[in-house]
XYZ file of C-alpha atoms in Angstrom:
373
model
C 251.161 102.908 51.520
C 248.458 105.323 52.651
C 246.028 107.342 50.487
C 243.682 109.888 51.984
C 239.921 109.679 51.601
C 238.841 111.407 48.372
C 242.207 110.896 46.660
C 242.318 109.572 43.083
C 244.365 106.839 41.482
C 244.562 105.337 38.009
C 243.939 101.601 37.368
C 244.777 100.173 33.943
C 242.485 97.425 32.633
C 243.978 93.978 33.118
C 246.723 95.313 35.409
C 246.447 94.538 39.101
C 246.554 97.229 41.786
C 246.712 95.863 45.304
C 245.659 92.563 43.713
C 242.506 93.947 42.041
C 242.080 93.747 38.261
C 239.466 95.117 35.902
C 237.324 92.175 34.703
C 234.616 93.966 32.699
C 234.304 97.573 31.685
C 230.805 98.549 30.563
C 229.292 101.755 29.271
C 225.857 103.218 28.683
C 225.989 106.556 26.907
C 228.404 108.542 29.111
C 228.182 106.276 32.150
C 230.808 103.655 32.916
C 230.937 100.900 35.464
C 233.674 98.351 36.027
C 233.691 94.926 37.633
C 236.907 94.362 39.562
C 238.286 90.985 40.560
C 240.985 89.790 42.929
C 242.562 86.351 42.772
C 243.129 84.773 46.178
C 245.913 82.456 47.276
C 243.726 79.390 46.678
C 243.189 80.525 43.034
C 239.566 81.495 43.626
C 238.353 85.006 42.881
C 236.297 87.653 44.603
C 234.538 90.477 42.783
C 233.137 93.946 43.383
C 231.833 96.824 41.292
C 233.380 100.237 40.859
C 231.334 103.101 39.445
C 234.326 105.104 38.263
C 235.076 106.768 34.955
C 236.878 105.019 32.090
C 238.973 107.472 30.115
C 240.050 107.270 26.464
C 243.203 105.332 27.362
C 241.173 102.486 28.914
C 242.235 103.383 32.438
C 239.875 103.830 35.353
C 239.934 106.992 37.429
C 238.828 105.834 40.873
C 237.904 108.080 43.781
C 238.648 106.270 47.028
C 235.981 106.513 49.685
C 238.308 105.426 52.502
C 242.010 104.609 52.959
C 243.658 101.591 51.361
C 245.604 99.105 53.424
C 247.303 95.834 52.548
C 244.256 93.783 53.505
C 241.331 95.380 51.706
C 240.690 97.747 48.817
C 237.328 99.430 49.387
C 236.255 101.504 46.395
C 232.716 102.519 47.156
C 230.425 102.297 50.170
C 227.895 100.698 47.820
C 230.183 97.926 46.561
C 229.752 94.402 47.845
C 232.341 91.653 47.620
C 231.057 88.368 46.160
C 232.722 85.107 45.213
C 231.271 84.313 41.770
C 230.647 86.004 38.437
C 226.952 85.164 38.626
C 226.629 86.910 41.987
C 228.631 89.872 40.744
C 226.504 90.345 37.630
C 223.363 90.090 39.745
C 224.527 93.155 41.703
C 224.450 95.393 38.641
C 221.926 95.888 35.856
C 224.520 94.839 33.273
C 221.871 94.046 30.636
C 221.437 97.774 30.029
C 225.147 98.258 29.323
C 227.474 97.445 26.440
C 230.949 96.073 27.193
C 234.131 97.840 26.125
C 236.760 95.421 27.385
C 236.598 92.006 29.061
C 239.463 90.323 30.910
C 240.785 87.506 28.689
C 240.608 84.927 31.487
C 236.854 85.436 31.931
C 235.615 85.851 28.361
C 234.212 82.355 27.872
C 232.620 82.272 31.341
C 230.963 85.637 30.774
C 229.710 84.615 27.333
C 228.119 81.487 28.833
C 226.075 83.789 31.054
C 225.317 86.422 28.428
C 224.278 84.273 25.468
C 221.287 82.806 27.342
C 220.245 86.130 28.875
C 217.038 87.902 27.904
C 218.571 90.842 26.036
C 218.314 92.072 22.458
C 220.311 90.418 19.688
C 222.042 93.726 18.983
C 223.357 93.924 22.555
C 224.332 90.241 22.555
C 226.412 90.879 19.456
C 228.280 93.625 21.317
C 229.009 91.235 24.171
C 230.105 88.575 21.681
C 232.555 91.039 20.105
C 234.031 91.837 23.526
C 234.213 88.179 24.578
C 235.745 87.080 21.271
C 237.701 90.073 19.919
C 239.300 87.853 17.272
C 235.800 87.396 15.788
C 234.724 91.016 15.811
C 234.200 91.032 12.046
C 231.522 88.345 12.481
C 229.589 90.376 15.028
C 230.012 93.493 12.886
C 228.552 91.806 9.802
C 225.715 90.293 11.849
C 224.907 93.740 13.272
C 224.864 95.258 9.799
C 222.492 92.537 8.633
C 220.123 93.236 11.525
C 220.172 96.996 11.016
C 219.764 97.047 7.226
C 216.271 97.744 5.914
C 217.047 96.321 2.461
C 219.768 93.730 1.870
C 220.651 91.888 -1.316
C 222.932 88.926 -1.896
C 224.964 88.456 -5.083
C 226.069 84.898 -5.759
C 229.013 84.257 -8.063
C 230.600 80.822 -8.421
C 228.195 78.021 -7.520
C 229.666 74.771 -8.858
C 233.414 74.706 -8.154
C 233.235 72.043 -5.461
C 230.830 69.926 -7.478
C 233.030 70.032 -10.565
C 236.121 69.065 -8.598
C 234.289 66.104 -7.057
C 232.618 64.950 -10.270
C 233.759 61.583 -11.610
C 232.621 62.491 -15.104
C 234.950 65.369 -15.840
C 236.804 63.225 -18.346
C 238.462 65.359 -20.988
C 237.450 68.589 -19.254
C 240.311 68.036 -16.822
C 242.662 68.666 -19.715
C 240.793 71.367 -21.636
C 240.909 75.098 -20.954
C 237.208 75.800 -20.422
C 237.692 79.446 -19.429
C 236.299 80.837 -22.670
C 233.774 78.152 -23.597
C 230.808 80.157 -22.257
C 231.358 82.771 -24.940
C 229.764 83.951 -28.139
C 233.023 83.199 -29.946
C 232.973 79.548 -28.841
C 229.339 79.246 -29.904
C 230.049 80.721 -33.331
C 233.350 79.026 -34.155
C 233.526 75.849 -32.046
C 229.903 74.867 -31.555
C 230.597 71.167 -31.027
C 232.893 71.805 -28.042
C 230.469 74.458 -26.776
C 227.510 72.068 -26.930
C 229.421 69.180 -25.323
C 230.646 71.301 -22.421
C 227.248 72.889 -21.750
C 225.670 69.413 -21.901
C 228.205 68.192 -19.347
C 227.396 71.118 -17.055
C 223.661 70.520 -17.395
C 224.089 66.870 -16.479
C 226.038 67.454 -13.262
C 223.633 70.242 -12.261
C 220.464 68.160 -12.682
C 220.212 67.316 -8.979
C 222.401 70.118 -7.665
C 220.861 72.468 -5.114
C 223.751 74.906 -4.921
C 226.548 75.384 -2.360
C 225.949 74.655 1.306
C 225.506 78.344 2.078
C 222.363 78.453 -0.119
C 220.447 77.047 2.862
C 221.767 79.838 5.074
C 220.952 82.557 2.541
C 217.483 81.053 2.099
C 217.045 81.137 5.877
C 218.077 84.807 5.964
C 215.541 85.514 3.227
C 212.776 83.640 5.082
C 213.493 85.742 8.173
C 213.348 88.934 6.075
C 217.024 89.698 6.648
C 217.738 89.490 2.901
C 215.244 90.851 0.386
C 216.598 89.517 -2.916
C 219.204 87.189 -4.413
C 221.073 87.942 -7.641
C 222.951 85.310 -9.647
C 226.007 86.956 -11.179
C 226.758 83.985 -13.415
C 224.380 81.420 -14.846
C 221.671 79.885 -12.705
C 219.393 76.873 -13.013
C 215.703 76.561 -12.247
C 216.553 74.215 -9.374
C 218.971 76.683 -7.771
C 216.662 79.677 -8.216
C 213.830 77.679 -6.685
C 215.622 77.801 -3.329
C 214.791 81.491 -2.995
C 211.617 83.555 -3.006
C 213.003 86.525 -4.913
C 215.870 85.441 -7.186
C 217.071 87.528 -10.124
C 219.385 86.688 -13.007
C 222.143 88.796 -14.473
C 223.492 86.371 -17.079
C 220.437 84.146 -17.123
C 219.534 80.457 -16.725
C 221.729 77.712 -18.122
C 218.871 75.219 -18.399
C 216.493 77.396 -20.427
C 217.259 76.442 -24.039
C 216.332 78.547 -27.045
C 217.176 78.998 -30.719
C 220.047 81.389 -31.357
C 218.345 82.799 -34.460
C 214.609 83.038 -33.732
C 214.747 82.686 -29.911
C 212.031 80.026 -29.918
C 212.119 77.887 -26.780
C 213.358 74.323 -26.958
C 214.250 71.560 -24.500
C 217.454 70.521 -22.781
C 217.002 67.066 -24.324
C 216.938 68.479 -27.865
C 220.080 70.498 -27.155
C 221.960 67.508 -25.711
C 220.878 65.304 -28.648
C 222.273 67.838 -31.151
C 218.879 68.717 -32.566
C 218.187 72.035 -34.241
C 215.339 74.495 -33.803
C 211.992 72.989 -34.827
C 210.831 76.393 -36.085
C 213.720 77.658 -38.197
C 216.458 75.028 -38.103
C 218.846 77.283 -36.167
C 221.356 76.105 -33.587
C 220.202 75.695 -29.999
C 221.877 77.282 -26.979
C 221.176 78.344 -23.387
C 219.239 81.612 -23.241
C 221.829 83.057 -20.831
C 224.093 85.923 -21.856
C 227.410 84.603 -23.137
C 230.742 86.381 -22.839
C 230.963 88.906 -25.656
C 227.209 89.614 -25.601
C 225.305 92.405 -23.883
C 223.146 91.649 -20.882
C 219.443 91.498 -21.550
C 218.062 94.958 -20.824
C 215.404 93.642 -18.443
C 217.989 91.723 -16.397
C 220.346 94.698 -16.171
C 217.589 97.154 -15.187
C 216.252 94.790 -12.505
C 219.703 94.286 -10.986
C 220.534 98.008 -11.058
C 217.227 98.731 -9.302
C 218.169 96.316 -6.519
C 221.584 97.958 -6.114
C 219.972 101.381 -5.872
C 217.595 100.222 -3.127
C 220.148 98.243 -1.122
C 221.489 99.422 2.227
C 223.674 96.316 2.487
C 225.094 94.097 -0.270
C 226.630 90.654 0.227
C 228.903 89.580 -2.645
C 229.632 85.867 -2.254
C 232.373 84.379 -4.426
C 231.717 86.971 -7.116
C 234.115 87.902 -9.880
C 234.715 91.529 -8.961
C 237.326 92.035 -11.677
C 234.835 92.293 -14.549
C 234.160 95.889 -15.707
C 230.402 95.781 -15.149
C 230.895 94.993 -11.448
C 232.396 98.427 -10.823
C 229.495 99.993 -12.722
C 227.038 98.233 -10.434
C 228.918 99.444 -7.362
C 228.515 103.011 -8.561
C 224.738 102.536 -8.333
C 224.636 101.921 -4.591
C 225.069 104.061 -1.507
C 224.912 101.009 0.733
C 227.562 99.042 2.571
C 229.214 96.277 0.551
C 230.623 93.071 2.035
C 232.716 90.891 -0.269
C 233.241 87.254 0.743
C 235.723 85.416 -1.444
C 237.444 82.039 -1.227
C 240.248 83.327 -3.442
C 242.511 86.325 -3.186
C 241.342 88.887 -5.714
C 242.648 92.277 -6.701
C 239.749 94.426 -5.566
C 239.615 98.097 -6.439
C 236.279 99.788 -5.874
C 237.324 103.384 -5.401
C 233.915 105.043 -5.487
C 232.512 103.138 -2.526
C 234.437 103.676 0.684
C 232.069 101.432 2.659
C 233.334 98.233 1.066
C 234.723 95.527 3.345
C 236.774 92.671 1.905
C 236.962 89.272 3.576
C 239.194 87.287 1.248
C 240.450 83.715 1.332
C 237.673 82.569 3.642
C 235.103 79.797 3.462
C 231.692 81.435 2.812
C 229.944 78.340 4.195
C 231.733 78.641 7.539
C 231.522 82.443 7.686
C 227.783 82.581 6.972
C 227.143 79.629 9.289
C 228.731 81.562 12.162
C 226.695 84.643 11.221
C 223.571 82.492 11.316
C 224.578 81.194 14.755
C 224.919 84.738 16.077
C 221.578 85.784 14.615
C 219.854 82.816 16.245
C 220.954 83.808 19.755
């Protein structure tokens, strides 16, 4: 085969031509450069750079500077053949480029070089996405977190794992507790209401929240998240993990009188005492199902949604009507992390991304790893 000087050919990424394959394609604005590799008979590789043009079909248009023969494939008078990735990368200022495609056989080796390099986190995330295409959603979320000027986190369920592991569930294993946190239960079945709330208060005494609380707190400390909102009830201990924590429903461990709203203690509530001021029944000050949110809580949460450029919803119940109303208040991007498969319909916000049936602890831990690069 003979091709004249100045002729063009087309080389598809990952497909060998005369033994040469595209290992890395990189771009910087409208400039492209490609590292080519050739596997030798002894299974070692040699590498060289081509400064060709990558078209929209991920193929390289190469202008040959001299004829090809069966022995050598010379692409450019400026290319140099080397025998290792490290040497090859040293020949090009790759730190200024972002990768488009990386040969699957070299992804881990390239990432080992890149992740310790002195480049910005944003560019490292792009290299991570190219090296691990199956984890692109992680790098995308991490990039959004870095770029957002105001991010809020909404925390939904916080005690599922603890309840399942508790040895003191007793009768609650056999009772439908779905509607116990309701105004109806308080009014018409106060004894069951009080017993169940007392049980919850007991198991939450030393509870610091799910594992991912530490990660969210770390994001907040590093000014990556500006506020935390508890969708369901909170406790003083859980809220204390964050600098700026807001309630929607309210705290479970702040006890008051249902009638006069005078404050009381958890001990008085558990011991079945009544209000010392008016004799009324005691209850948590949180909003129960069937009641309206406290105006101050609702206004504060809406204000956060209006300011947010990025919203993390972690194990939230997105099926409740007020959730859609909150989503209408934001122009930001919304990321929903859920351990369960939920029917999610948020039609007015096209920037919503759903990651369902995942472990928030693992997902956020990997995000934290990427942000610490």
